[in-house]
JSON list of C-alpha atoms in Angstrom, two decimals:
[
{"chain": "P", "resi": 1, "resn": "MET", "atom": "CA", "xyz": [107.48, 0.14, 53.26]},
{"chain": "P", "resi": 2, "resn": "ALA", "atom": "CA", "xyz": [105.82, 3.47, 52.49]},
{"chain": "P", "resi": 3, "resn": "VAL", "atom": "CA", "xyz": [102.10, 4.24, 52.31]},
{"chain": "P", "resi": 4, "resn": "PHE", "atom": "CA", "xyz": [100.61, 6.06, 49.32]},
{"chain": "P", "resi": 5, "resn": "PHE", "atom": "CA", "xyz": [97.15, 7.34, 48.42]},
{"chain": "P", "resi": 6, "resn": "THR", "atom": "CA", "xyz": [95.37, 7.83, 45.12]},
{"chain": "P", "resi": 7, "resn": "ALA", "atom": "CA", "xyz": [91.90, 7.81, 43.56]},
{"chain": "P", "resi": 8, "resn": "ASP", "atom": "CA", "xyz": [90.03, 8.17, 40.29]},
{"chain": "P", "resi": 9, "resn": "THR", "atom": "CA", "xyz": [92.43, 6.37, 37.99]},
{"chain": "P", "resi": 10, "resn": "HIS", "atom": "CA", "xyz": [89.44, 5.36, 35.84]},
{"chain": "P", "resi": 11, "resn": "PHE", "atom": "CA", "xyz": [91.42, 2.71, 33.99]},
{"chain": "P", "resi": 12, "resn": "GLY", "atom": "CA", "xyz": [89.68, 1.63, 30.80]},
{"chain": "P", "resi": 13, "resn": "ASP", "atom": "CA", "xyz": [87.22, 4.55, 30.87]},
{"chain": "P", "resi": 14, "resn": "ALA", "atom": "CA", "xyz": [86.99, 6.29, 27.49]},
{"chain": "P", "resi": 15, "resn": "HIS", "atom": "CA", "xyz": [84.64, 8.89, 29.03]},
{"chain": "P", "resi": 16, "resn": "ILE", "atom": "CA", "xyz": [87.40, 10.18, 31.33]},
{"chain": "P", "resi": 17, "resn": "LEU", "atom": "CA", "xyz": [89.37, 11.43, 28.32]},
{"chain": "P", "resi": 18, "resn": "ARG", "atom": "CA", "xyz": [86.85, 14.24, 27.83]},
{"chain": "P", "resi": 19, "resn": "GLN", "atom": "CA", "xyz": [87.18, 15.29, 31.44]},
{"chain": "P", "resi": 20, "resn": "ARG", "atom": "CA", "xyz": [90.97, 15.20, 31.38]},
{"chain": "P", "resi": 21, "resn": "GLY", "atom": "CA", "xyz": [91.10, 17.40, 28.31]},
{"chain": "P", "resi": 22, "resn": "ARG", "atom": "CA", "xyz": [93.66, 16.83, 25.63]},
{"chain": "P", "resi": 23, "resn": "ARG", "atom": "CA", "xyz": [96.29, 15.53, 28.05]},
{"chain": "P", "resi": 24, "resn": "PHE", "atom": "CA", "xyz": [95.97, 12.01, 26.59]},
{"chain": "P", "resi": 25, "resn": "ALA", "atom": "CA", "xyz": [95.60, 11.23, 22.88]},
{"chain": "P", "resi": 26, "resn": "SER", "atom": "CA", "xyz": [93.98, 7.85, 23.54]},
{"chain": "P", "resi": 27, "resn": "LEU", "atom": "CA", "xyz": [92.71, 5.60, 26.28]},
{"chain": "P", "resi": 28, "resn": "ALA", "atom": "CA", "xyz": [95.74, 3.34, 25.80]},
{"chain": "P", "resi": 29, "resn": "GLU", "atom": "CA", "xyz": [98.05, 6.33, 26.39]},
{"chain": "P", "resi": 30, "resn": "HIS", "atom": "CA", "xyz": [96.02, 7.32, 29.45]},
{"chain": "P", "resi": 31, "resn": "ASP", "atom": "CA", "xyz": [96.21, 3.88, 31.02]},
{"chain": "P", "resi": 32, "resn": "GLU", "atom": "CA", "xyz": [99.89, 3.39, 30.17]},
{"chain": "P", "resi": 33, "resn": "THR", "atom": "CA", "xyz": [100.82, 6.79, 31.61]},
{"chain": "P", "resi": 34, "resn": "LEU", "atom": "CA", "xyz": [98.99, 6.11, 34.86]},
{"chain": "P", "resi": 35, "resn": "VAL", "atom": "CA", "xyz": [100.57, 2.64, 35.18]},
{"chain": "P", "resi": 36, "resn": "ALA", "atom": "CA", "xyz": [104.05, 4.09, 34.53]},
{"chain": "P", "resi": 37, "resn": "ASN", "atom": "CA", "xyz": [103.50, 6.94, 37.02]},
{"chain": "P", "resi": 38, "resn": "TRP", "atom": "CA", "xyz": [102.22, 4.50, 39.65]},
{"chain": "P", "resi": 39, "resn": "ASN", "atom": "CA", "xyz": [105.17, 2.15, 39.27]},
{"chain": "P", "resi": 40, "resn": "ALA", "atom": "CA", "xyz": [107.66, 5.02, 39.24]},
{"chain": "P", "resi": 41, "resn": "VAL", "atom": "CA", "xyz": [106.78, 5.86, 42.86]},
{"chain": "P", "resi": 42, "resn": "ILE", "atom": "CA", "xyz": [105.38, 2.60, 44.28]},
{"chain": "P", "resi": 43, "resn": "GLY", "atom": "CA", "xyz": [107.70, -0.28, 45.14]},
{"chain": "P", "resi": 44, "resn": "PRO", "atom": "CA", "xyz": [106.60, -3.91, 45.49]},
{"chain": "P", "resi": 45, "resn": "GLN", "atom": "CA", "xyz": [106.37, -3.69, 49.31]},
{"chain": "P", "resi": 46, "resn": "ASP", "atom": "CA", "xyz": [104.73, -0.26, 49.47]},
{"chain": "P", "resi": 47, "resn": "GLU", "atom": "CA", "xyz": [101.09, 0.04, 50.49]},
{"chain": "P", "resi": 48, "resn": "VAL", "atom": "CA", "xyz": [98.60, 1.91, 48.30]},
{"chain": "P", "resi": 49, "resn": "TRP", "atom": "CA", "xyz": [95.14, 3.01, 49.37]},
{"chain": "P", "resi": 50, "resn": "HIS", "atom": "CA", "xyz": [93.03, 3.59, 46.27]},
{"chain": "P", "resi": 51, "resn": "VAL", "atom": "CA", "xyz": [90.14, 5.81, 47.35]},
{"chain": "P", "resi": 52, "resn": "GLY", "atom": "CA", "xyz": [87.73, 4.76, 44.65]},
{"chain": "P", "resi": 53, "resn": "ASP", "atom": "CA", "xyz": [87.03, 4.61, 40.93]},
{"chain": "P", "resi": 54, "resn": "PHE", "atom": "CA", "xyz": [89.88, 2.30, 40.01]},
{"chain": "P", "resi": 55, "resn": "ALA", "atom": "CA", "xyz": [88.25, 1.52, 36.66]},
{"chain": "P", "resi": 56, "resn": "ALA", "atom": "CA", "xyz": [85.06, 2.39, 34.85]},
{"chain": "P", "resi": 57, "resn": "HIS", "atom": "CA", "xyz": [83.34, 0.89, 31.81]},
{"chain": "P", "resi": 58, "resn": "ALA", "atom": "CA", "xyz": [86.30, -1.49, 31.34]},
{"chain": "P", "resi": 59, "resn": "GLU", "atom": "CA", "xyz": [86.16, -5.18, 30.60]},
{"chain": "P", "resi": 60, "resn": "ARG", "atom": "CA", "xyz": [86.90, -7.49, 33.51]},
{"chain": "P", "resi": 61, "resn": "ALA", "atom": "CA", "xyz": [90.03, -8.78, 31.74]},
{"chain": "P", "resi": 62, "resn": "HIS", "atom": "CA", "xyz": [91.35, -5.25, 31.23]},
{"chain": "P", "resi": 63, "resn": "CYS", "atom": "CA", "xyz": [90.86, -4.44, 34.93]},
{"chain": "P", "resi": 64, "resn": "ALA", "atom": "CA", "xyz": [92.70, -7.62, 35.95]},
{"chain": "P", "resi": 65, "resn": "ALA", "atom": "CA", "xyz": [95.56, -6.98, 33.51]},
{"chain": "P", "resi": 66, "resn": "ILE", "atom": "CA", "xyz": [96.08, -3.41, 34.73]},
{"chain": "P", "resi": 67, "resn": "PHE", "atom": "CA", "xyz": [95.84, -4.46, 38.38]},
{"chain": "P", "resi": 68, "resn": "ALA", "atom": "CA", "xyz": [98.49, -7.16, 37.88]},
{"chain": "P", "resi": 69, "resn": "ARG", "atom": "CA", "xyz": [100.93, -4.62, 36.45]},
{"chain": "P", "resi": 70, "resn": "LEU", "atom": "CA", "xyz": [100.68, -2.19, 39.38]},
{"chain": "P", "resi": 71, "resn": "ASN", "atom": "CA", "xyz": [103.29, -2.39, 42.14]},
{"chain": "P", "resi": 72, "resn": "GLY", "atom": "CA", "xyz": [102.45, -2.51, 45.81]},
{"chain": "P", "resi": 73, "resn": "VAL", "atom": "CA", "xyz": [100.05, -3.94, 48.31]},
{"chain": "P", "resi": 74, "resn": "LYS", "atom": "CA", "xyz": [96.74, -2.52, 47.11]},
{"chain": "P", "resi": 75, "resn": "ARG", "atom": "CA", "xyz": [93.65, -1.67, 49.15]},
{"chain": "P", "resi": 76, "resn": "LEU", "atom": "CA", "xyz": [90.38, -0.17, 47.92]},
{"chain": "P", "resi": 77, "resn": "VAL", "atom": "CA", "xyz": [87.83, 2.22, 49.33]},
{"chain": "P", "resi": 78, "resn": "ARG", "atom": "CA", "xyz": [84.97, 1.66, 46.93]},
{"chain": "P", "resi": 79, "resn": "GLY", "atom": "CA", "xyz": [84.01, 4.42, 44.52]},
{"chain": "P", "resi": 80, "resn": "ASN", "atom": "CA", "xyz": [80.80, 4.91, 42.56]},
{"chain": "P", "resi": 81, "resn": "HIS", "atom": "CA", "xyz": [82.30, 3.28, 39.42]},
{"chain": "P", "resi": 82, "resn": "ASP", "atom": "CA", "xyz": [83.80, 0.26, 41.21]},
{"chain": "P", "resi": 83, "resn": "SER", "atom": "CA", "xyz": [81.51, -2.59, 40.19]},
{"chain": "P", "resi": 84, "resn": "ASN", "atom": "CA", "xyz": [82.22, -6.31, 40.58]},
{"chain": "P", "resi": 85, "resn": "ARG", "atom": "CA", "xyz": [84.89, -6.23, 37.87]},
{"chain": "P", "resi": 86, "resn": "VAL", "atom": "CA", "xyz": [86.91, -4.06, 40.31]},
{"chain": "P", "resi": 87, "resn": "LEU", "atom": "CA", "xyz": [85.65, -5.41, 43.63]},
{"chain": "P", "resi": 88, "resn": "ASP", "atom": "CA", "xyz": [86.61, -8.97, 42.62]},
{"chain": "P", "resi": 89, "resn": "LEU", "atom": "CA", "xyz": [90.27, -8.07, 41.98]},
{"chain": "P", "resi": 90, "resn": "PRO", "atom": "CA", "xyz": [92.79, -9.56, 44.46]},
{"chain": "P", "resi": 91, "resn": "TRP", "atom": "CA", "xyz": [92.96, -6.59, 46.84]},
{"chain": "P", "resi": 92, "resn": "ALA", "atom": "CA", "xyz": [95.03, -7.13, 50.01]},
{"chain": "P", "resi": 93, "resn": "ASP", "atom": "CA", "xyz": [91.81, -6.84, 52.04]},
{"chain": "P", "resi": 94, "resn": "PRO", "atom": "CA", "xyz": [88.17, -6.83, 50.95]},
{"chain": "P", "resi": 95, "resn": "PRO", "atom": "CA", "xyz": [87.12, -3.41, 49.60]},
{"chain": "P", "resi": 96, "resn": "VAL", "atom": "CA", "xyz": [85.43, -1.10, 52.10]},
{"chain": "P", "resi": 97, "resn": "GLU", "atom": "CA", "xyz": [83.01, 1.84, 51.89]},
{"chain": "P", "resi": 98, "resn": "SER", "atom": "CA", "xyz": [85.24, 3.98, 54.13]},
{"chain": "P", "resi": 99, "resn": "ALA", "atom": "CA", "xyz": [88.29, 3.46, 56.34]},
{"chain": "P", "resi": 100, "resn": "ARG", "atom": "CA", "xyz": [89.69, 4.93, 59.53]},
{"chain": "P", "resi": 101, "resn": "LEU", "atom": "CA", "xyz": [93.46, 4.55, 59.82]},
{"chain": "P", "resi": 102, "resn": "THR", "atom": "CA", "xyz": [96.22, 5.51, 62.17]},
{"chain": "P", "resi": 103, "resn": "LEU", "atom": "CA", "xyz": [99.65, 5.66, 60.54]},
{"chain": "P", "resi": 104, "resn": "ARG", "atom": "CA", "xyz": [103.06, 6.45, 61.93]},
{"chain": "P", "resi": 105, "resn": "GLU", "atom": "CA", "xyz": [105.25, 8.23, 59.43]},
{"chain": "P", "resi": 106, "resn": "ASP", "atom": "CA", "xyz": [108.26, 10.52, 59.85]},
{"chain": "P", "resi": 107, "resn": "GLY", "atom": "CA", "xyz": [108.02, 10.29, 63.64]},
{"chain": "P", "resi": 108, "resn": "ARG", "atom": "CA", "xyz": [104.43, 11.50, 63.68]},
{"chain": "P", "resi": 109, "resn": "GLU", "atom": "CA", "xyz": [101.09, 9.78, 64.20]},
{"chain": "P", "resi": 110, "resn": "TRP", "atom": "CA", "xyz": [98.40, 10.52, 61.63]},
{"chain": "P", "resi": 111, "resn": "ARG", "atom": "CA", "xyz": [94.70, 9.73, 61.97]},
{"chain": "P", "resi": 112, "resn": "LEU", "atom": "CA", "xyz": [92.90, 9.47, 58.65]},
{"chain": "P", "resi": 113, "resn": "PHE", "atom": "CA", "xyz": [89.36, 9.04, 57.38]},
{"chain": "P", "resi": 114, "resn": "LEU", "atom": "CA", "xyz": [89.16, 7.75, 53.80]},
{"chain": "P", "resi": 115, "resn": "ALA", "atom": "CA", "xyz": [85.98, 7.87, 51.73]},
{"chain": "P", "resi": 116, "resn": "HIS", "atom": "CA", "xyz": [85.41, 8.21, 48.01]},
{"chain": "P", "resi": 117, "resn": "TYR", "atom": "CA", "xyz": [83.06, 11.16, 48.50]},
{"chain": "P", "resi": 118, "resn": "ALA", "atom": "CA", "xyz": [84.15, 14.40, 50.13]},
{"chain": "P", "resi": 119, "resn": "HIS", "atom": "CA", "xyz": [82.60, 14.98, 53.54]},
{"chain": "P", "resi": 120, "resn": "ARG", "atom": "CA", "xyz": [81.94, 18.33, 55.19]},
{"chain": "P", "resi": 121, "resn": "ALA", "atom": "CA", "xyz": [82.40, 16.65, 58.58]},
{"chain": "P", "resi": 122, "resn": "TRP", "atom": "CA", "xyz": [83.88, 13.23, 59.40]},
{"chain": "P", "resi": 123, "resn": "PRO", "atom": "CA", "xyz": [84.75, 11.02, 62.37]},
{"chain": "P", "resi": 124, "resn": "GLY", "atom": "CA", "xyz": [87.58, 12.50, 64.44]},
{"chain": "P", "resi": 125, "resn": "LEU", "atom": "CA", "xyz": [87.59, 15.91, 62.76]},
{"chain": "P", "resi": 126, "resn": "TRP", "atom": "CA", "xyz": [87.76, 17.65, 66.16]},
{"chain": "P", "resi": 127, "resn": "ARG", "atom": "CA", "xyz": [90.74, 15.50, 67.19]},
{"chain": "P", "resi": 128, "resn": "GLY", "atom": "CA", "xyz": [92.90, 16.22, 64.17]},
{"chain": "P", "resi": 129, "resn": "THR", "atom": "CA", "xyz": [91.76, 13.41, 61.87]},
{"chain": "P", "resi": 130, "resn": "ARG", "atom": "CA", "xyz": [92.43, 14.26, 58.24]},
{"chain": "P", "resi": 131, "resn": "HIS", "atom": "CA", "xyz": [90.03, 13.35, 55.45]},
{"chain": "P", "resi": 132, "resn": "LEU", "atom": "CA", "xyz": [91.25, 11.99, 52.11]},
{"chain": "P", "resi": 133, "resn": "TYR", "atom": "CA", "xyz": [88.73, 11.58, 49.32]},
{"chain": "P", "resi": 134, "resn": "GLY", "atom": "CA", "xyz": [88.36, 11.24, 45.56]},
{"chain": "P", "resi": 135, "resn": "HIS", "atom": "CA", "xyz": [85.40, 11.69, 43.22]},
{"chain": "P", "resi": 136, "resn": "THR", "atom": "CA", "xyz": [85.76, 15.44, 42.65]},
{"chain": "P", "resi": 137, "resn": "HIS", "atom": "CA", "xyz": [88.65, 15.23, 40.16]},
{"chain": "P", "resi": 138, "resn": "GLY", "atom": "CA", "xyz": [90.46, 18.12, 41.83]},
{"chain": "P", "resi": 139, "resn": "THR", "atom": "CA", "xyz": [87.57, 20.57, 41.62]},
{"chain": "P", "resi": 140, "resn": "LEU", "atom": "CA", "xyz": [86.94, 21.17, 45.35]},
{"chain": "P", "resi": 141, "resn": "PRO", "atom": "CA", "xyz": [89.27, 23.47, 47.28]},
{"chain": "P", "resi": 142, "resn": "ASP", "atom": "CA", "xyz": [91.48, 21.85, 49.91]},
{"chain": "P", "resi": 143, "resn": "THR", "atom": "CA", "xyz": [90.87, 22.53, 53.57]},
{"chain": "P", "resi": 144, "resn": "THR", "atom": "CA", "xyz": [93.33, 22.46, 56.44]},
{"chain": "P", "resi": 145, "resn": "ARG", "atom": "CA", "xyz": [92.13, 18.91, 57.16]},
{"chain": "P", "resi": 146, "resn": "SER", "atom": "CA", "xyz": [90.88, 17.49, 53.84]},
{"chain": "P", "resi": 147, "resn": "CYS", "atom": "CA", "xyz": [91.76, 17.17, 50.18]},
{"chain": "P", "resi": 148, "resn": "ASP", "atom": "CA", "xyz": [91.20, 15.17, 47.03]},
{"chain": "P", "resi": 149, "resn": "VAL", "atom": "CA", "xyz": [93.88, 12.49, 46.56]},
{"chain": "P", "resi": 150, "resn": "GLY", "atom": "CA", "xyz": [92.74, 11.65, 43.02]},
{"chain": "P", "resi": 151, "resn": "VAL", "atom": "CA", "xyz": [95.16, 11.57, 40.12]},
{"chain": "P", "resi": 152, "resn": "ASP", "atom": "CA", "xyz": [93.66, 14.74, 38.62]},
{"chain": "P", "resi": 153, "resn": "ALA", "atom": "CA", "xyz": [94.82, 16.67, 41.71]},
{"chain": "P", "resi": 154, "resn": "TRP", "atom": "CA", "xyz": [98.30, 15.08, 41.94]},
{"chain": "P", "resi": 155, "resn": "GLU", "atom": "CA", "xyz": [99.98, 14.97, 38.51]},
{"chain": "P", "resi": 156, "resn": "TYR", "atom": "CA", "xyz": [98.41, 11.58, 37.71]},
{"chain": "P", "resi": 157, "resn": "ARG", "atom": "CA", "xyz": [100.32, 9.64, 40.37]},
{"chain": "P", "resi": 158, "resn": "PRO", "atom": "CA", "xyz": [99.87, 8.32, 43.93]},
{"chain": "P", "resi": 159, "resn": "MET", "atom": "CA", "xyz": [101.21, 10.51, 46.73]},
{"chain": "P", "resi": 160, "resn": "ARG", "atom": "CA", "xyz": [102.69, 10.02, 50.18]},
{"chain": "P", "resi": 161, "resn": "LEU", "atom": "CA", "xyz": [101.01, 11.37, 53.27]},
{"chain": "P", "resi": 162, "resn": "ALA", "atom": "CA", "xyz": [103.68, 14.00, 53.95]},
{"chain": "P", "resi": 163, "resn": "ALA", "atom": "CA", "xyz": [102.95, 15.75, 50.65]},
{"chain": "P", "resi": 164, "resn": "ILE", "atom": "CA", "xyz": [99.21, 15.50, 51.19]},
{"chain": "P", "resi": 165, "resn": "ALA", "atom": "CA", "xyz": [99.46, 16.89, 54.73]},
{"chain": "P", "resi": 166, "resn": "ALA", "atom": "CA", "xyz": [101.71, 19.74, 53.56]},
{"chain": "P", "resi": 167, "resn": "ARG", "atom": "CA", "xyz": [99.10, 20.73, 50.99]},
{"chain": "P", "resi": 168, "resn": "GLN", "atom": "CA", "xyz": [96.36, 20.61, 53.61]},
{"chain": "P", "resi": 169, "resn": "ASP", "atom": "CA", "xyz": [98.48, 22.65, 56.03]},
{"chain": "P", "resi": 170, "resn": "ALA", "atom": "CA", "xyz": [98.92, 25.30, 53.33]},
{"chain": "P", "resi": 171, "resn": "ALA", "atom": "CA", "xyz": [95.18, 25.54, 52.68]},
{"chain": "P", "resi": 172, "resn": "THR", "atom": "CA", "xyz": [93.35, 28.62, 53.91]},
{"chain": "P", "resi": 173, "resn": "LEU", "atom": "CA", "xyz": [89.88, 27.08, 54.05]},
{"chain": "P", "resi": 174, "resn": "VAL", "atom": "CA", "xyz": [89.03, 25.61, 57.47]},
{"chain": "P", "resi": 175, "resn": "PRO", "atom": "CA", "xyz": [86.36, 22.88, 57.83]},
{"chain": "P", "resi": 176, "resn": "GLU", "atom": "CA", "xyz": [83.04, 24.48, 58.81]},
{"chain": "P", "resi": 177, "resn": "GLU", "atom": "CA", "xyz": [82.63, 22.64, 62.10]},
{"chain": "P", "resi": 178, "resn": "LEU", "atom": "CA", "xyz": [86.03, 23.83, 63.26]},
{"chain": "P", "resi": 179, "resn": "VAL", "atom": "CA", "xyz": [85.17, 27.41, 62.31]},
{"chain": "P", "resi": 180, "resn": "ARG", "atom": "CA", "xyz": [81.91, 27.13, 64.26]},
{"chain": "P", "resi": 181, "resn": "ASP", "atom": "CA", "xyz": [83.64, 25.64, 67.31]},
{"chain": "P", "resi": 182, "resn": "ARG", "atom": "CA", "xyz": [86.36, 28.33, 67.29]},
{"chain": "P", "resi": 183, "resn": "ALA", "atom": "CA", "xyz": [83.68, 31.02, 67.09]},
{"chain": "P", "resi": 184, "resn": "ARG", "atom": "CA", "xyz": [81.95, 29.50, 70.13]},
{"chain": "P", "resi": 185, "resn": "GLU", "atom": "CA", "xyz": [85.23, 29.40, 72.07]},
{"chain": "P", "resi": 186, "resn": "VAL", "atom": "CA", "xyz": [85.96, 33.05, 71.26]},
{"chain": "P", "resi": 187, "resn": "ALA", "atom": "CA", "xyz": [82.42, 34.03, 72.30]},
{"chain": "P", "resi": 188, "resn": "ALA", "atom": "CA", "xyz": [82.71, 32.05, 75.55]},
{"chain": "P", "resi": 189, "resn": "ARG", "atom": "CA", "xyz": [86.05, 33.69, 76.38]},
{"chain": "P", "resi": 190, "resn": "GLY", "atom": "CA", "xyz": [84.55, 37.10, 75.64]},
{"chain": "P", "resi": 191, "resn": "ALA", "atom": "CA", "xyz": [81.55, 36.42, 77.87]},
{"chain": "P", "resi": 192, "resn": "GLY", "atom": "CA", "xyz": [83.84, 35.24, 80.66]},
{"chain": "P", "resi": 193, "resn": "GLY", "atom": "CA", "xyz": [85.89, 38.43, 80.66]},
{"chain": "P", "resi": 194, "resn": "ASP", "atom": "CA", "xyz": [89.17, 36.77, 79.60]}
]
């Protein structure tokens, strides 16, 4: 079983076509492409954390039909467009506003904070916790500890943690609180004569 992350699929949302440019000729093509991309990487036993905005402006029946076609054990961190038609789907656990996880993958332990909205600081930041968010549709720059896991930022498909962490590790922007703390440490060392 592998663990994947995604956000902002916006199934059934005709408005998203404007934001995604001319990539999709129709809403049907959009939804079918995202379902195909999802199922190409997610197996039936894999776990998927959807970090919000599963669907928007879609009929309840459309949401249920799409959900039923998607592989994996699905969990939801609620997004701003996730109304009852999404919240009432048969998620593996009840949807949450945010989640703190510890995963073991590739011989490494990862601490994660998931929220639909990007945070400038988050629980565990100082201890290496990484932040995965959606909502921004790939418009915010990655930091060494945070990035958008939405489909707009990842070729319209869910991604594994190793790829997400590699992208964060390659980022040049450091979260502000870590910059501030490093500056304090440097100043303290300078004042101490080290």
